[in-house]
Coordinates of C-alpha atoms in Angstrom, one line a residue:
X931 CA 28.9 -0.2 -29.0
X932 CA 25.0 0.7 -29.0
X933 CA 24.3 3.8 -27.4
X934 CA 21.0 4.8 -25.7
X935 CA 19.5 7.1 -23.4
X936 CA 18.3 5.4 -19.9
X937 CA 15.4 7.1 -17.8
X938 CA 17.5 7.6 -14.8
X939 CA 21.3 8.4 -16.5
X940 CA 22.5 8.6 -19.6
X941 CA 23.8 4.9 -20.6
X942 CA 26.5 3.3 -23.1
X943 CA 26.5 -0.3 -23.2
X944 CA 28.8 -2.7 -24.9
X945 CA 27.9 -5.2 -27.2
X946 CA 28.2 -9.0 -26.2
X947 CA 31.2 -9.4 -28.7
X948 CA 33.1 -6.6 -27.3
X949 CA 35.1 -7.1 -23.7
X950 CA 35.8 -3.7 -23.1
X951 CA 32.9 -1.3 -22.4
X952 CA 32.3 1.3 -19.6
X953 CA 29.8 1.1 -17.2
X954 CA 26.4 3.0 -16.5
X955 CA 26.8 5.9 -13.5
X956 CA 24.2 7.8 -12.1
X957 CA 24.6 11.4 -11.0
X958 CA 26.3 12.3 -7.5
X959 CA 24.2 12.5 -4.9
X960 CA 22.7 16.0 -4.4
X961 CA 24.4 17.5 -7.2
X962 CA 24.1 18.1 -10.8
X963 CA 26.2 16.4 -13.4
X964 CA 26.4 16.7 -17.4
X965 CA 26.4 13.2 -18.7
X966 CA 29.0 14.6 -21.4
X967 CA 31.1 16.2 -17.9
X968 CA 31.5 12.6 -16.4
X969 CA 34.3 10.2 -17.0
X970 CA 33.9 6.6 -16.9
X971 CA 36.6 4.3 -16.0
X972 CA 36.9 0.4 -15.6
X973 CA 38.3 -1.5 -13.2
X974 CA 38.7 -4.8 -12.0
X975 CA 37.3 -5.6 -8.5
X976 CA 40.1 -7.7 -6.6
X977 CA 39.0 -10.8 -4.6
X978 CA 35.4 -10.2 -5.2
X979 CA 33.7 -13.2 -7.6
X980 CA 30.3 -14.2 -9.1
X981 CA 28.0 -11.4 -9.1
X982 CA 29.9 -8.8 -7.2
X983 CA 32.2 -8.7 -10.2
X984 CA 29.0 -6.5 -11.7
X985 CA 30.2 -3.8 -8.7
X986 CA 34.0 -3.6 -9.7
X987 CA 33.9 -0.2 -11.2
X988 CA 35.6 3.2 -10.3
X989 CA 34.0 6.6 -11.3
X990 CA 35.7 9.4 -11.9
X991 CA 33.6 12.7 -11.9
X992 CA 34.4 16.3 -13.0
X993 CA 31.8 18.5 -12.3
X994 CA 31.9 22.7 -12.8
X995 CA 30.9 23.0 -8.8
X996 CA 34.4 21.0 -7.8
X997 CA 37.7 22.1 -8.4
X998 CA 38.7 18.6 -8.4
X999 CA 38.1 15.4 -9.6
X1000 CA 36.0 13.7 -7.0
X1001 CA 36.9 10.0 -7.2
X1002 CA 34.0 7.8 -5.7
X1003 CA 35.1 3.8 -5.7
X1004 CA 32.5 1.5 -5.0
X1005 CA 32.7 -1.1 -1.9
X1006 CA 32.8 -3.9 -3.6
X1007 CA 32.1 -6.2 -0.7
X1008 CA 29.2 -4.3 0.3
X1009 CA 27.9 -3.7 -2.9
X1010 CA 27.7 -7.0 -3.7
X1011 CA 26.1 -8.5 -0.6
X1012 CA 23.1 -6.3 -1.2
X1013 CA 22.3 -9.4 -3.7
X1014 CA 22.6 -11.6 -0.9
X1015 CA 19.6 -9.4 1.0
X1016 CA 17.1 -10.3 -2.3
X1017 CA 15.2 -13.0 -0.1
X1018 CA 11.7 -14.5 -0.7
X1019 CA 10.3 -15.9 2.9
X1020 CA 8.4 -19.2 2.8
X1021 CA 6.7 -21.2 5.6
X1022 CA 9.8 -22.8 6.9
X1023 CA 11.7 -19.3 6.4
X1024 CA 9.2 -18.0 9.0
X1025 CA 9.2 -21.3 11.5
X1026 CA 13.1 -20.8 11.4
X1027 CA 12.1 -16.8 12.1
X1028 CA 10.4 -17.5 14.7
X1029 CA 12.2 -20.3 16.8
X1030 CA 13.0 -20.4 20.1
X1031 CA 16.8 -20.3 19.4
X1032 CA 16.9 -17.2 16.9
X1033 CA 19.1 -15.0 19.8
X1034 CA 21.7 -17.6 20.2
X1035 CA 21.8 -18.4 16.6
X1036 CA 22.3 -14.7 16.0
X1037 CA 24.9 -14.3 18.2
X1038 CA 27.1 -17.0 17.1
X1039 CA 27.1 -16.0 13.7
X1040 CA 28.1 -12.8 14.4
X1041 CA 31.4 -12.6 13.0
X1042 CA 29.7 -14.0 9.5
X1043 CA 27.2 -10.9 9.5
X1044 CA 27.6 -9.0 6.4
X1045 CA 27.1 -5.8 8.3
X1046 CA 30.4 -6.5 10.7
X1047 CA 32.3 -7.4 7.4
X1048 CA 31.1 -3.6 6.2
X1049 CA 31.9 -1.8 9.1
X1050 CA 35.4 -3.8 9.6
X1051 CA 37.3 -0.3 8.8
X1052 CA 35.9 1.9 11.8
X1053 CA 35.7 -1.4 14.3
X1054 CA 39.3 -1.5 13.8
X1055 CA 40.3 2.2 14.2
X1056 CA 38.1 2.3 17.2
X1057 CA 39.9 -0.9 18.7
X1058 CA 43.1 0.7 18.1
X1059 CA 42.0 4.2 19.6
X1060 CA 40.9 1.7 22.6
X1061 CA 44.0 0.2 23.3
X1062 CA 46.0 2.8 22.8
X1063 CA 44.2 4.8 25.3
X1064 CA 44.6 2.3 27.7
X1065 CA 47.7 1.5 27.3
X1066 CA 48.7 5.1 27.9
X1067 CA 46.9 5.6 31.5
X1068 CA 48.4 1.9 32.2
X1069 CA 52.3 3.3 31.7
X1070 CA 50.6 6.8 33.4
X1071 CA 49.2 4.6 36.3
X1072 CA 52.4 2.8 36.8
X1073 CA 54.5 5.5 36.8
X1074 CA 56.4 4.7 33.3
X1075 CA 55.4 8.2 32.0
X1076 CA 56.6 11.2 34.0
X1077 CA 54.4 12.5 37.0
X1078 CA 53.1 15.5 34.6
X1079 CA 51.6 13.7 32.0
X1080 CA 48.1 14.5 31.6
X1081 CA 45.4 11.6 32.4
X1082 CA 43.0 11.0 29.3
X1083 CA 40.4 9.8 31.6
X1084 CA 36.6 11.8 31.8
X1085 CA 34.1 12.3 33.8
X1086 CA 31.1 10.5 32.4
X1087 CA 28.5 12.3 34.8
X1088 CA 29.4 15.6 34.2
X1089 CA 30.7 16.3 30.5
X1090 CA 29.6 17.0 27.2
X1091 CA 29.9 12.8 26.1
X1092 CA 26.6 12.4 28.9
X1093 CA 24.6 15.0 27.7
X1094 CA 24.7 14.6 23.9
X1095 CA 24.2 10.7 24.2
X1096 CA 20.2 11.2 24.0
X1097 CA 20.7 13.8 21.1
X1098 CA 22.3 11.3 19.2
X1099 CA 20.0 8.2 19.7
X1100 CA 17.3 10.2 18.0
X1101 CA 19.2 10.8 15.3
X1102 CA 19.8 7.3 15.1
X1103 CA 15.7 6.3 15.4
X1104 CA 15.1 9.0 13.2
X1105 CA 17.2 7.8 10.2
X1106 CA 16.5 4.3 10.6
X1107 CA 12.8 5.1 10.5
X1108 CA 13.1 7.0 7.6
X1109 CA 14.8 4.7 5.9
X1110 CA 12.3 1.9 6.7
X1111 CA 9.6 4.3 5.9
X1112 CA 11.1 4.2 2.4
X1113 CA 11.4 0.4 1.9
X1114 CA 8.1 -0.3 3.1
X1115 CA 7.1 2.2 0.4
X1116 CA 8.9 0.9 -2.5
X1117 CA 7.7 -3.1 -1.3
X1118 CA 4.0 -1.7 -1.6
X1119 CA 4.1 -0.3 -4.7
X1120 CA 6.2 -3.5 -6.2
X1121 CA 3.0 -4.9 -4.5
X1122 CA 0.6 -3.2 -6.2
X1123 CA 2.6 -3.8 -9.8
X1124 CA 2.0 -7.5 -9.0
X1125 CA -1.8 -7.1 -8.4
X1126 CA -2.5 -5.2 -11.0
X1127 CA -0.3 -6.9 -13.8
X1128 CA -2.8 -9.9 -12.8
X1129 CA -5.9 -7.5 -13.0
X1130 CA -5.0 -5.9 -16.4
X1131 CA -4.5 -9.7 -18.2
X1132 CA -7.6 -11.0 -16.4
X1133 CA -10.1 -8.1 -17.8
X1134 CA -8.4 -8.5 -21.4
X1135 CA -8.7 -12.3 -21.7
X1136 CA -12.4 -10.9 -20.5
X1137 CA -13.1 -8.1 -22.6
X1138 CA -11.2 -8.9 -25.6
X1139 CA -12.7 -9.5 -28.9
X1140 CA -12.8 -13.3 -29.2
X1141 CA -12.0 -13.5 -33.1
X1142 CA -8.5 -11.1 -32.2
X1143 CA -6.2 -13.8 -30.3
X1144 CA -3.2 -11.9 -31.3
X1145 CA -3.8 -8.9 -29.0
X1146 CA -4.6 -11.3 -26.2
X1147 CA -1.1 -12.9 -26.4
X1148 CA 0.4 -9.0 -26.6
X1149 CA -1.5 -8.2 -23.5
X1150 CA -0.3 -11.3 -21.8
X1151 CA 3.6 -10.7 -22.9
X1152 CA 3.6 -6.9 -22.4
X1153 CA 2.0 -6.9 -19.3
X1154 CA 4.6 -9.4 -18.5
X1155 CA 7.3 -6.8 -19.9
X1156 CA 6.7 -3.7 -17.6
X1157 CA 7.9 -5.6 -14.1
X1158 CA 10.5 -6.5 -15.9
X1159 CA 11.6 -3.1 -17.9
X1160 CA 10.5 -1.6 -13.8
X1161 CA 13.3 -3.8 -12.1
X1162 CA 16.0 -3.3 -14.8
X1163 CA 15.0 0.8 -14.8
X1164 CA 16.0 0.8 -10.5
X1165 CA 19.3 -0.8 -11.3
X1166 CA 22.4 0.0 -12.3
X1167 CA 23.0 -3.3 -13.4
X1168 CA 20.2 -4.3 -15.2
X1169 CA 19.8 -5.5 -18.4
X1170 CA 16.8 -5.6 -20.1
X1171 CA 17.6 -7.4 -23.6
X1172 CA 18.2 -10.6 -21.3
X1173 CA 15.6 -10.3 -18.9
X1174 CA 13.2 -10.3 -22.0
X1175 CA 14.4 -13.1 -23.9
X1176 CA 11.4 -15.3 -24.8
X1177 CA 8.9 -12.7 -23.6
X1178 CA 9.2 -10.3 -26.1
X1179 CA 9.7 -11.1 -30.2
X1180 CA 13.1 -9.6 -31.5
X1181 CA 10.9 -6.6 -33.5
X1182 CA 9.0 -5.4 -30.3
X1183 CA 12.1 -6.0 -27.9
X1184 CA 14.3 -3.6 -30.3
X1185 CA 12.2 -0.9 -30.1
X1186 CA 11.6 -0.9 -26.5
X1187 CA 16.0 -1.2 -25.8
X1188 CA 15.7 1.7 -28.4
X1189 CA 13.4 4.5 -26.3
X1190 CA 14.8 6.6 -24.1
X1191 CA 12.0 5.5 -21.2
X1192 CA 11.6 1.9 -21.1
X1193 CA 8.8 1.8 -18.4
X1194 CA 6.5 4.9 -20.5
X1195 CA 7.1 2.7 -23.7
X1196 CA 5.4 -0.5 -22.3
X1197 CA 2.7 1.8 -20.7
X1198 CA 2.3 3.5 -24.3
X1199 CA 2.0 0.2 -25.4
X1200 CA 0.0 -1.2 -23.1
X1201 CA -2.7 1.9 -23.8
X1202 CA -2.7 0.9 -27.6
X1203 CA -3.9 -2.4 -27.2
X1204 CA -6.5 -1.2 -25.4
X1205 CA -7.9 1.4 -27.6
X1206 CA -7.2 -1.7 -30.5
X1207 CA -9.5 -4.1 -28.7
X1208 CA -12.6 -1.7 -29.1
X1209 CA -13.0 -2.6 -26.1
X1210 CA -17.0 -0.7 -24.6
X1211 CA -16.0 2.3 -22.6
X1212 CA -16.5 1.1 -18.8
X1213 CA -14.6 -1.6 -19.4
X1214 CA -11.7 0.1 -21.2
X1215 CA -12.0 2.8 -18.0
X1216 CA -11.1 0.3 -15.8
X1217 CA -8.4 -1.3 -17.7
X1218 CA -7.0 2.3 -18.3
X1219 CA -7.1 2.7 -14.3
X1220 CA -4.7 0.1 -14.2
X1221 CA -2.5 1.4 -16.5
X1222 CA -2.3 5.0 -14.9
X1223 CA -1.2 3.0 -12.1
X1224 CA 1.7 1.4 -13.7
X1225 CA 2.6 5.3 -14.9
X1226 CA 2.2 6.2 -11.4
X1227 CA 4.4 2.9 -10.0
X1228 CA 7.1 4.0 -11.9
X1229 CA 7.4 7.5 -10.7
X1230 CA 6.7 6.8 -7.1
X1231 CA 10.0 4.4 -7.3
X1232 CA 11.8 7.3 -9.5
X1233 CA 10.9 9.1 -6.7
X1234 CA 12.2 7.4 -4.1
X1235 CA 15.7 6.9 -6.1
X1236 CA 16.6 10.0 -7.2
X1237 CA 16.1 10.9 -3.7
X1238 CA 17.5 10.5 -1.0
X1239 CA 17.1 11.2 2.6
X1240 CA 18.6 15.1 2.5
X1241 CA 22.4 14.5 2.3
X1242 CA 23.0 17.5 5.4
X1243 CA 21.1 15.1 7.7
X1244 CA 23.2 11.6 6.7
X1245 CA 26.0 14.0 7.2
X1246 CA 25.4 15.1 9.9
X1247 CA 25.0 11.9 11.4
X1248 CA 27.8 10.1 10.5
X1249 CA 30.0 12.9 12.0
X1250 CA 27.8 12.8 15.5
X1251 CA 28.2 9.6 16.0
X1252 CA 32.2 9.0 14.6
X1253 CA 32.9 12.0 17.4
X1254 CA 30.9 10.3 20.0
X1255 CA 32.8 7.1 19.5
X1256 CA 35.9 8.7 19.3
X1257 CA 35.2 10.1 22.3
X1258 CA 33.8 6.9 24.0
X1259 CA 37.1 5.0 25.1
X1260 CA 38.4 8.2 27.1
X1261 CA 34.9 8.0 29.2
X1262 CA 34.8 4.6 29.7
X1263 CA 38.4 3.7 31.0
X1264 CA 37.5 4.7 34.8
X1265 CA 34.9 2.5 35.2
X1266 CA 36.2 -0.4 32.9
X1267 CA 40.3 0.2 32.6
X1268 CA 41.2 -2.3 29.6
X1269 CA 37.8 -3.5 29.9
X1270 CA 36.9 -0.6 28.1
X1271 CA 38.7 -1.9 24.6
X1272 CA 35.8 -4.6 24.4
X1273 CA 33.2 -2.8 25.4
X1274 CA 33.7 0.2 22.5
X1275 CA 34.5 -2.7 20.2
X1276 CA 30.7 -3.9 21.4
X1277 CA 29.1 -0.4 21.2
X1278 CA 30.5 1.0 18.3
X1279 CA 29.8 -2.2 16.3
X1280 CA 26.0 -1.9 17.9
X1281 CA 25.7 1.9 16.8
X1282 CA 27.3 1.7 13.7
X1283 CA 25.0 -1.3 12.7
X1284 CA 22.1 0.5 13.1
X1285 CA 23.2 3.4 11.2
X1286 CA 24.7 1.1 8.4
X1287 CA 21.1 -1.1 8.1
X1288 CA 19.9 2.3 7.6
X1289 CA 21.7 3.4 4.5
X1290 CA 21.6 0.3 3.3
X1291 CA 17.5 0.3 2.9
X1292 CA 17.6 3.8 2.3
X1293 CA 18.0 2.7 -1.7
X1294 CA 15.2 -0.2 -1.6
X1295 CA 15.3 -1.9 -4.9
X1296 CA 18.6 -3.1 -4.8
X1297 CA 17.7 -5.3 -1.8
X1298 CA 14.4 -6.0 -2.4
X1299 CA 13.6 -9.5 -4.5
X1300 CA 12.6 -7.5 -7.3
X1301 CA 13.9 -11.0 -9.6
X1302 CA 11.4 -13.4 -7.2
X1303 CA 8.6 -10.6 -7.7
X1304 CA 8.9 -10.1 -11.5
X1305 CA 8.9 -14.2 -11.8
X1306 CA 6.0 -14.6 -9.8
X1307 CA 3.7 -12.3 -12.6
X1308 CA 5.6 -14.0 -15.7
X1309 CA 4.4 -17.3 -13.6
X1310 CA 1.2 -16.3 -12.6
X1311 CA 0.5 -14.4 -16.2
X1312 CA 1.3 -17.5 -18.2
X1313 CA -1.1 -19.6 -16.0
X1314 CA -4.0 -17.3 -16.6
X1315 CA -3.5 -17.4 -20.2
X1316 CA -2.8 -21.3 -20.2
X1317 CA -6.3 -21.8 -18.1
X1318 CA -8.1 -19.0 -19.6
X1319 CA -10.1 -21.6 -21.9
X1320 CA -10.4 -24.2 -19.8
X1321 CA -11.9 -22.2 -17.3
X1322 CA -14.3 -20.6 -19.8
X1323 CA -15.4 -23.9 -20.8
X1324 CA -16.2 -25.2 -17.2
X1325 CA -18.1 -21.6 -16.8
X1326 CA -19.9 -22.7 -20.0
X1327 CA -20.8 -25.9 -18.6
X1328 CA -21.7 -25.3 -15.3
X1329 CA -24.1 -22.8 -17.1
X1330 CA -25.9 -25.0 -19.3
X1331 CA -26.2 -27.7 -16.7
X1332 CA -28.1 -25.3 -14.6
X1333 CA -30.9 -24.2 -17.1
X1334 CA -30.9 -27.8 -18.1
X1335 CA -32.1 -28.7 -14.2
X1336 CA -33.9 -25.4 -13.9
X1337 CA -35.8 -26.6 -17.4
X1338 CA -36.6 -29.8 -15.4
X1339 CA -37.9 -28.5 -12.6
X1340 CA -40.5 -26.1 -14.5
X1341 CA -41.7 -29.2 -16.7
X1342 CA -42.4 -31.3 -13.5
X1343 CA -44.2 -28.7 -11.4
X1344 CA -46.3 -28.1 -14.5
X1345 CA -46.9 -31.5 -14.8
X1346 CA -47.9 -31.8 -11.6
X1347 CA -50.1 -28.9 -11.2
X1348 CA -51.9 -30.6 -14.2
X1349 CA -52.8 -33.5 -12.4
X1350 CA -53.6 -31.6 -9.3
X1351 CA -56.3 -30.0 -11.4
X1352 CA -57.9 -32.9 -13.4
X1353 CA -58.1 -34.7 -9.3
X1354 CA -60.3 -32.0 -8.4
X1355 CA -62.0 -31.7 -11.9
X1356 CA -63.2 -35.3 -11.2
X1357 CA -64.2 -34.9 -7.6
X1358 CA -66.7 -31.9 -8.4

C-alpha cells in the first residue's frame, strides 16, 4: 500500500496489484475528526454497477465528542447519479432545451427522474400516512369505529399548518438560493482556470527563450497538470496517477503523487519555470498574476467544500418541512377525502424536490463536468503548442510582405517625384 497525505483528508490508497484497500473519507460535517480516530471499512454496494460501484463504501467514525460510533452509509443510488449530472450543453442540447414540448416531455418522464428515485423512502411513508388517515375517517365516517372515536380531520383556515406554510417556503428559497449561489461560484472559478491555463501557455510560448524548448513543453504539460491535480483534489474518488498518464513523465508525476498538496506543488512548479525562463520583469509579472490565480482557484473551491451551508440551518429545514408533511394529510382530507392520498403524494414529491436539488448542488464539483472542462484545456493547450510555429511563421511572413510593399511604394513615389522635377526643370 502507498500511503500519502491528501490536501483535504488524510488518504491510503491501494496499489493496482492489491484488491483489498480502504477507501479515502473526509471529516464529518461540522465536526472535528483525527484521521488516526477514524475507521475505515469496505463494503460492497448491492445492485449498483459501473461507476456507482466507486460509492459502495461504509464509514465507520469514532470521534471523542460521540459516545458512539456514528455509522454514516453512503446512498449508493444517489451517489452515483451525481455522475449522470456531469453534462456539457451543445447547440442541439439547447434547441432540445428550449422546445416547445419540454413540459410534457418532463412530465412523462417523471417516474425516470433521478430525484423521485432519491426521495422514494419519504414518498412512500407519506403515502402510507395518507391512506391510513383516510382510511380511518372512512371506517369513522361509516360508523365501523365507535361513535367516540376522535376525527383526525383540521381546520386548514384556522390552525398552525396555515400559518407556518409561508415560514417554510422561505426556507425553502432561501436554501435553494444558497445552494445555487454556491454552484454558480464554483462554475466561475473552473471558468477562470480554463482561461487562464490558455493565458499562462500563450505568454510562455511568447516570452520564452527561443534556444530553451524544454521549458516550453514543461509549461505546456504542467499547465495542463493543475486542472487536472484541481478536479482529482474536489473528489473523493479521484485519481490523479491515471488522470496524468501521458501528460506528465513518470519522474515528475512521482513527485507530485508524493506531496502532501497536489494543487500548491504544480503552482510551485509552475513559479519555477518562470523564474528559469529569465523571463524581463513585466512580463514575468503578468505570468505570475496568473499563477496567484491558480493559488487563489484552489482555495476558493477548498472553500466552498469544507463548507457547507451551516449544518443548524439544513437541519432545521429538513425537520420543518418532514413536520409539515406529516401534518399535510390530516388538513387536506375535508376538502379532498381519499383525494387527499394523491395530492400529498404530489406535494411532498414537489417540496421535497426542491429541497433535494438543493443539497445536491450544495457540493458543486461532484456534478459539475469537471472531466469535459479539464479535456477542453489538455485540447486546447496541445493545439497552441502544435500551432505555435506555424502561426509564428505566417506572423513572419505577413511581416516581411509588408515592408516589402511598403519598400515599393517609397521607390515609386521617389521616382516619380524625380520626374515631376526634371518636367519643370525643362519648362523654365
Amino acid at each position: 500500500m502507498q500511503a500519502y497525505s491528501g490536501g483535504l483528508c488524510q488518504r491510503v490508497i491501494t496499489s493496482s496489484s492489491s484488491q483489498s484497500g480502504i477507501s479515502a473519507v473526509g471529516a464529518l460535517p461540522g465536526r472535528h475528526i483525527q484521521t488516526n480516530r477514524v475507521l475505515h471499512k469496505r463494503v460492497q454496494s448491492h445492485g449498483v454497477k459501473t461507476a456507482k460501484q466507486r460509492y459502495s463504501t461504509a464509514v465507520v467514525s469514532v470521534t471523542k465528542d460521540l459516545p458512539l460510533p456514528v455509522v454514516l452509509e453512503k446512498d449508493f443510488d444517489k451517489e452515483g447519479s451525481r455522475i449522470d449530472k456531469r453534462t456539457v450543453f451543445n447547440f442541439s442540447n439547447w434547441a432540445t432545451h428550449r422546445s416547445t414540448n419540454i413540459y410534457g416531455r418532463h412530465i412523462a418522464t417523471t417516474l425516470e427522474s433521478r430525484i423521485v428515485r432519491g426521495l422514494l423512502q419519504p414518498l412512500l411513508a407519506t403515502t402510507g400516512l395518507a391512506v391510513a388517515v383516510a382510511s380511518y375517517q372512512t371506517l369513522r365516517e361509516t360508523g365501523a369505529l365507535p361513535a367516540h372515536a376522535p376525527g383526525l380531520g383540521l381546520e386548514t383556515n384556522s390552525s398552525p399548518f396555515s400559518l407556518i406554510s409561508f415560514a417554510l417556503s422561505l426556507l425553502l428559497v432561501f436554501r435553494t438560493n444558497t445552494s445555487y449561489s454556491r454552484w454558480a461560484e464554483a462554475r466561475a472559478i473552473w471558468g477562470g482556470v480554463t482561461n487562464r491555463s490558455r493565458d499562462i501557455l500563450r505568454q510562455a510560448l511568447m516570452y520564452a527563450p527561443k534556444d530553451r524548448p524544454e521549458l516550453v513543453d514543461m509549461f505546456t504539460r504542467w499547465s495542463m497538470a493543475y486542472s487536472k491535480v484541481l478536479m482529482c483534489h474536489l473528489r473523493e474518488d479521484g485519481d490523479v496517477e491515471k488522470e496524468l498518464q501521458g501528460i506528465l513523465p513518470p519522474e515528475e508525476l512521482s513527485q507530485l503523487v508524493a506531496s502532501q498538496h497536489r494543487p500548491n506543488y504544480v503552482v510551485g512548479m509552475l513559479s519555477d519555470l518562470v523564474e528559469k525562463s529569465n523571463i524581463s520583469s513585466p512580463e514575468r509579472f503578468r505570468m505570475d498574476q496568473n499563477i496567484t490565480f491558480f493559488e487563489d482557484c484552489h482555495g476558493k473551491c477548498e472553500r466552498i467544500l469544507k463548507t457547507p451551508i451551516p449544518l443548524s440551518y439544513t437541519r432545521h429545514t429538513s425537520r420543518f418541512l418532514g413536520i409539515w408533511l406529516l401534518v399535510m394529510p390530516f388538513t387536506l382530507w375535508k376538502s379532498c377525502h381519499w383525494a387527499m392520498v394523491p395530492a400529498s403524494v404530489i406535494i411532498c414529491f414537489l417540496l421535497l424536490g426542491i429541497e433535494e436539488i438543493g443539497v445536491q448542488i450544495e457540493e458543486p464539483f461532484g456534478v459539475l463536468p469537471l472531466e469535459a472542462m479539464c479535456a477542453t484545456i489538455e485540447s486546447n493547450l496541445r493545439e497552441m503548442t502544435e500551432t505555435s510555429s506555424s502561426v509564428k511563421e505566417l506572423v513572419k511572413r505577413a511581416s516581411r510582405e509588408s515592408r516589402l510593399a511598403n519598400n515599393n511604394g517609397d521607390g515609386m513615389y521617389n521616382k516619380r517625384e524625380h520626374e515631376f522635377a526634371g518636367a519643370i526643370k525643362e519648362r523654365n
